[in-house]
Amino acid sequence: MGEKERDLYLRDVGYLDRIPIDKHEMRFILRTGIYHSCSRDSFDPLEKEDLQNSLKVFCKEYLDGVYFKNLKLSENPTIVDKIIWYHCAKSSPALNVCGSRPKCLKDYQSCPFTGGCLFFQYKK
């Protein structure tokens, strides 16, 4: 069992602090600037564990007091991971907004994160 499969399994059995990192989460965490603002100098953007840690730091620092169905997002980053996956993935029912070709480049209103996204700010 690989890292992603392990994290998917643990998340599915109730460990809501697990973040299975794949290309969608990696792309989103790097593009938006979450990695850049919430990582340590010693972090490596190619290390999945460092990407997980930067998303956990982001949740703790910026999503404290934000809830989804009685779950505090600052303590349950897997909920944020699911939102990222639905926002980025290509397969149905996902939205493919921040996929390999971000929709914000053609229509900035297609993405609710353009106001705080480093990628969009740089490309516009």
PDB file of C-alpha atoms in Angstrom:
ATOM      1  CA  MET A   1       0.000   0.000   0.000  1.00  0.00           C
ATOM      2  CA  GLY A   2       1.412   3.389  -0.996  1.00  0.00           C
ATOM      3  CA  GLU A   3       1.259   6.679   0.900  1.00  0.00           C
ATOM      4  CA  LYS A   4      -1.823   7.969  -0.894  1.00  0.00           C
ATOM      5  CA  GLU A   5      -3.729   4.702  -0.465  1.00  0.00           C
ATOM      6  CA  ARG A   6      -2.775   4.625   3.225  1.00  0.00           C
ATOM      7  CA  ASP A   7      -3.994   8.185   3.739  1.00  0.00           C
ATOM      8  CA  LEU A   8      -7.204   7.518   1.791  1.00  0.00           C
ATOM      9  CA  TYR A   9      -7.921   4.462   3.939  1.00  0.00           C
ATOM     10  CA  LEU A  10      -7.197   6.272   7.207  1.00  0.00           C
ATOM     11  CA  ARG A  11      -9.332   9.230   6.128  1.00  0.00           C
ATOM     12  CA  ASP A  12     -12.190   6.939   5.157  1.00  0.00           C
ATOM     13  CA  VAL A  13     -12.182   5.199   8.549  1.00  0.00           C
ATOM     14  CA  GLY A  14     -12.365   8.491  10.422  1.00  0.00           C
ATOM     15  CA  TYR A  15      -8.897   9.996  10.735  1.00  0.00           C
ATOM     16  CA  LEU A  16      -9.875  13.437   9.485  1.00  0.00           C
ATOM     17  CA  ASP A  17      -6.378  14.832   9.898  1.00  0.00           C
ATOM     18  CA  ARG A  18      -5.117  12.725   6.962  1.00  0.00           C
ATOM     19  CA  ILE A  19      -4.482  14.443   3.632  1.00  0.00           C
ATOM     20  CA  PRO A  20      -3.934  12.117   0.670  1.00  0.00           C
ATOM     21  CA  ILE A  21      -1.770  14.212  -1.656  1.00  0.00           C
ATOM     22  CA  ASP A  22      -2.109  13.679  -5.392  1.00  0.00           C
ATOM     23  CA  LYS A  23      -1.523  15.930  -8.394  1.00  0.00           C
ATOM     24  CA  HIS A  24      -4.704  17.922  -7.717  1.00  0.00           C
ATOM     25  CA  GLU A  25      -3.822  18.857  -4.149  1.00  0.00           C
ATOM     26  CA  MET A  26      -0.181  19.442  -5.092  1.00  0.00           C
ATOM     27  CA  ARG A  27      -1.145  21.745  -7.952  1.00  0.00           C
ATOM     28  CA  PHE A  28      -3.642  23.717  -5.838  1.00  0.00           C
ATOM     29  CA  ILE A  29      -1.386  24.063  -2.779  1.00  0.00           C
ATOM     30  CA  LEU A  30       1.472  25.368  -4.929  1.00  0.00           C
ATOM     31  CA  ARG A  31      -0.575  27.573  -7.291  1.00  0.00           C
ATOM     32  CA  THR A  32      -2.607  29.355  -4.651  1.00  0.00           C
ATOM     33  CA  GLY A  33       0.406  30.137  -2.495  1.00  0.00           C
ATOM     34  CA  ILE A  34      -0.658  28.010   0.474  1.00  0.00           C
ATOM     35  CA  TYR A  35       2.680  26.230   0.325  1.00  0.00           C
ATOM     36  CA  HIS A  36       4.639  29.481   0.081  1.00  0.00           C
ATOM     37  CA  SER A  37       2.892  31.161   3.005  1.00  0.00           C
ATOM     38  CA  CYS A  38       2.523  28.141   5.303  1.00  0.00           C
ATOM     39  CA  SER A  39       5.745  26.172   4.921  1.00  0.00           C
ATOM     40  CA  ARG A  40       9.081  26.306   6.671  1.00  0.00           C
ATOM     41  CA  ASP A  41      12.321  27.141   4.898  1.00  0.00           C
ATOM     42  CA  SER A  42      13.403  23.513   5.156  1.00  0.00           C
ATOM     43  CA  PHE A  43      10.261  22.237   3.393  1.00  0.00           C
ATOM     44  CA  ASP A  44      10.536  20.770  -0.095  1.00  0.00           C
ATOM     45  CA  PRO A  45       7.576  21.372  -2.470  1.00  0.00           C
ATOM     46  CA  LEU A  46       8.190  17.975  -4.064  1.00  0.00           C
ATOM     47  CA  GLU A  47       7.770  16.119  -0.754  1.00  0.00           C
ATOM     48  CA  LYS A  48       4.176  15.072  -0.150  1.00  0.00           C
ATOM     49  CA  GLU A  49       4.632  15.212   3.621  1.00  0.00           C
ATOM     50  CA  ASP A  50       5.754  18.848   3.370  1.00  0.00           C
ATOM     51  CA  LEU A  51       2.710  19.678   1.228  1.00  0.00           C
ATOM     52  CA  GLN A  52       0.494  17.961   3.820  1.00  0.00           C
ATOM     53  CA  ASN A  53       2.124  19.950   6.607  1.00  0.00           C
ATOM     54  CA  SER A  54       1.697  23.260   4.786  1.00  0.00           C
ATOM     55  CA  LEU A  55      -2.020  22.545   4.243  1.00  0.00           C
ATOM     56  CA  LYS A  56      -2.390  21.620   7.932  1.00  0.00           C
ATOM     57  CA  VAL A  57      -0.694  24.888   8.933  1.00  0.00           C
ATOM     58  CA  PHE A  58      -2.981  26.784   6.537  1.00  0.00           C
ATOM     59  CA  CYS A  59      -6.061  25.174   8.092  1.00  0.00           C
ATOM     60  CA  LYS A  60      -4.913  25.978  11.637  1.00  0.00           C
ATOM     61  CA  GLU A  61      -3.948  29.574  10.868  1.00  0.00           C
ATOM     62  CA  TYR A  62      -6.656  30.647   8.433  1.00  0.00           C
ATOM     63  CA  LEU A  63      -9.648  28.374   9.008  1.00  0.00           C
ATOM     64  CA  ASP A  64      -9.940  28.475  12.785  1.00  0.00           C
ATOM     65  CA  GLY A  65     -13.588  29.033  13.619  1.00  0.00           C
ATOM     66  CA  VAL A  66     -14.787  27.809  10.198  1.00  0.00           C
ATOM     67  CA  TYR A  67     -17.056  24.765  10.345  1.00  0.00           C
ATOM     68  CA  PHE A  68     -18.509  22.261   7.909  1.00  0.00           C
ATOM     69  CA  LYS A  69     -21.316  20.129   9.366  1.00  0.00           C
ATOM     70  CA  ASN A  70     -20.067  20.632  12.943  1.00  0.00           C
ATOM     71  CA  LEU A  71     -16.480  19.800  11.939  1.00  0.00           C
ATOM     72  CA  LYS A  72     -13.926  22.498  12.667  1.00  0.00           C
ATOM     73  CA  LEU A  73     -11.835  22.861   9.496  1.00  0.00           C
ATOM     74  CA  SER A  74      -8.739  23.894  11.448  1.00  0.00           C
ATOM     75  CA  GLU A  75      -8.758  20.441  13.081  1.00  0.00           C
ATOM     76  CA  ASN A  76     -10.030  18.406  10.109  1.00  0.00           C
ATOM     77  CA  PRO A  77      -7.905  19.268   7.064  1.00  0.00           C
ATOM     78  CA  THR A  78      -9.225  16.262   5.153  1.00  0.00           C
ATOM     79  CA  ILE A  79     -12.451  18.223   4.613  1.00  0.00           C
ATOM     80  CA  VAL A  80     -10.411  20.984   2.953  1.00  0.00           C
ATOM     81  CA  ASP A  81      -8.621  18.291   0.939  1.00  0.00           C
ATOM     82  CA  LYS A  82     -11.991  17.065  -0.393  1.00  0.00           C
ATOM     83  CA  ILE A  83     -12.946  20.615  -1.385  1.00  0.00           C
ATOM     84  CA  ILE A  84      -9.623  21.012  -3.202  1.00  0.00           C
ATOM     85  CA  TRP A  85     -10.104  17.705  -5.015  1.00  0.00           C
ATOM     86  CA  TYR A  86     -13.618  18.641  -6.201  1.00  0.00           C
ATOM     87  CA  HIS A  87     -12.317  22.032  -7.315  1.00  0.00           C
ATOM     88  CA  CYS A  88      -9.381  20.603  -9.292  1.00  0.00           C
ATOM     89  CA  ALA A  89     -10.115  17.078 -10.507  1.00  0.00           C
ATOM     90  CA  LYS A  90     -11.323  16.350 -14.017  1.00  0.00           C
ATOM     91  CA  SER A  91     -13.497  13.291 -13.401  1.00  0.00           C
ATOM     92  CA  SER A  92     -17.185  13.703 -12.595  1.00  0.00           C
ATOM     93  CA  PRO A  93     -18.581  15.113 -10.297  1.00  0.00           C
ATOM     94  CA  ALA A  94     -15.505  17.323  -9.893  1.00  0.00           C
ATOM     95  CA  LEU A  95     -15.406  20.834 -11.343  1.00  0.00           C
ATOM     96  CA  ASN A  96     -11.963  20.890 -13.050  1.00  0.00           C
ATOM     97  CA  VAL A  97     -11.609  24.610 -12.280  1.00  0.00           C
ATOM     98  CA  CYS A  98      -7.950  24.425 -11.281  1.00  0.00           C
ATOM     99  CA  GLY A  99      -6.941  21.469 -13.422  1.00  0.00           C
ATOM    100  CA  SER A 100      -4.019  21.185 -15.801  1.00  0.00           C
ATOM    101  CA  ARG A 101      -5.434  24.197 -17.673  1.00  0.00           C
ATOM    102  CA  PRO A 102      -6.885  26.569 -15.064  1.00  0.00           C
ATOM    103  CA  LYS A 103     -10.231  28.042 -16.087  1.00  0.00           C
ATOM    104  CA  CYS A 104      -9.346  31.366 -14.443  1.00  0.00           C
ATOM    105  CA  LEU A 105      -7.088  32.152 -17.401  1.00  0.00           C
ATOM    106  CA  LYS A 106     -10.136  32.412 -19.667  1.00  0.00           C
ATOM    107  CA  ASP A 107     -12.756  33.553 -17.145  1.00  0.00           C
ATOM    108  CA  TYR A 108     -11.650  34.874 -13.768  1.00  0.00           C
ATOM    109  CA  GLN A 109     -15.196  34.461 -12.418  1.00  0.00           C
ATOM    110  CA  SER A 110     -14.973  30.688 -12.861  1.00  0.00           C
ATOM    111  CA  CYS A 111     -12.873  30.417  -9.691  1.00  0.00           C
ATOM    112  CA  PRO A 112     -13.864  31.763  -6.259  1.00  0.00           C
ATOM    113  CA  PHE A 113     -10.201  31.860  -5.162  1.00  0.00           C
ATOM    114  CA  THR A 114      -8.799  34.328  -7.732  1.00  0.00           C
ATOM    115  CA  GLY A 115      -8.671  37.155  -5.187  1.00  0.00           C
ATOM    116  CA  GLY A 116      -6.115  35.309  -3.080  1.00  0.00           C
ATOM    117  CA  CYS A 117      -4.424  33.050  -5.619  1.00  0.00           C
ATOM    118  CA  LEU A 118      -0.765  33.708  -6.461  1.00  0.00           C
ATOM    119  CA  PHE A 119      -1.045  31.941  -9.822  1.00  0.00           C
ATOM    120  CA  PHE A 120      -3.967  34.112 -10.922  1.00  0.00           C
ATOM    121  CA  GLN A 121      -2.346  37.311  -9.643  1.00  0.00           C
ATOM    122  CA  TYR A 122       0.837  36.503 -11.565  1.00  0.00           C
ATOM    123  CA  LYS A 123      -0.916  35.474 -14.808  1.00  0.00           C
ATOM    124  CA  LYS A 124      -3.533  38.217 -15.048  1.00  0.00           C
TER     125      LYS A 124
END
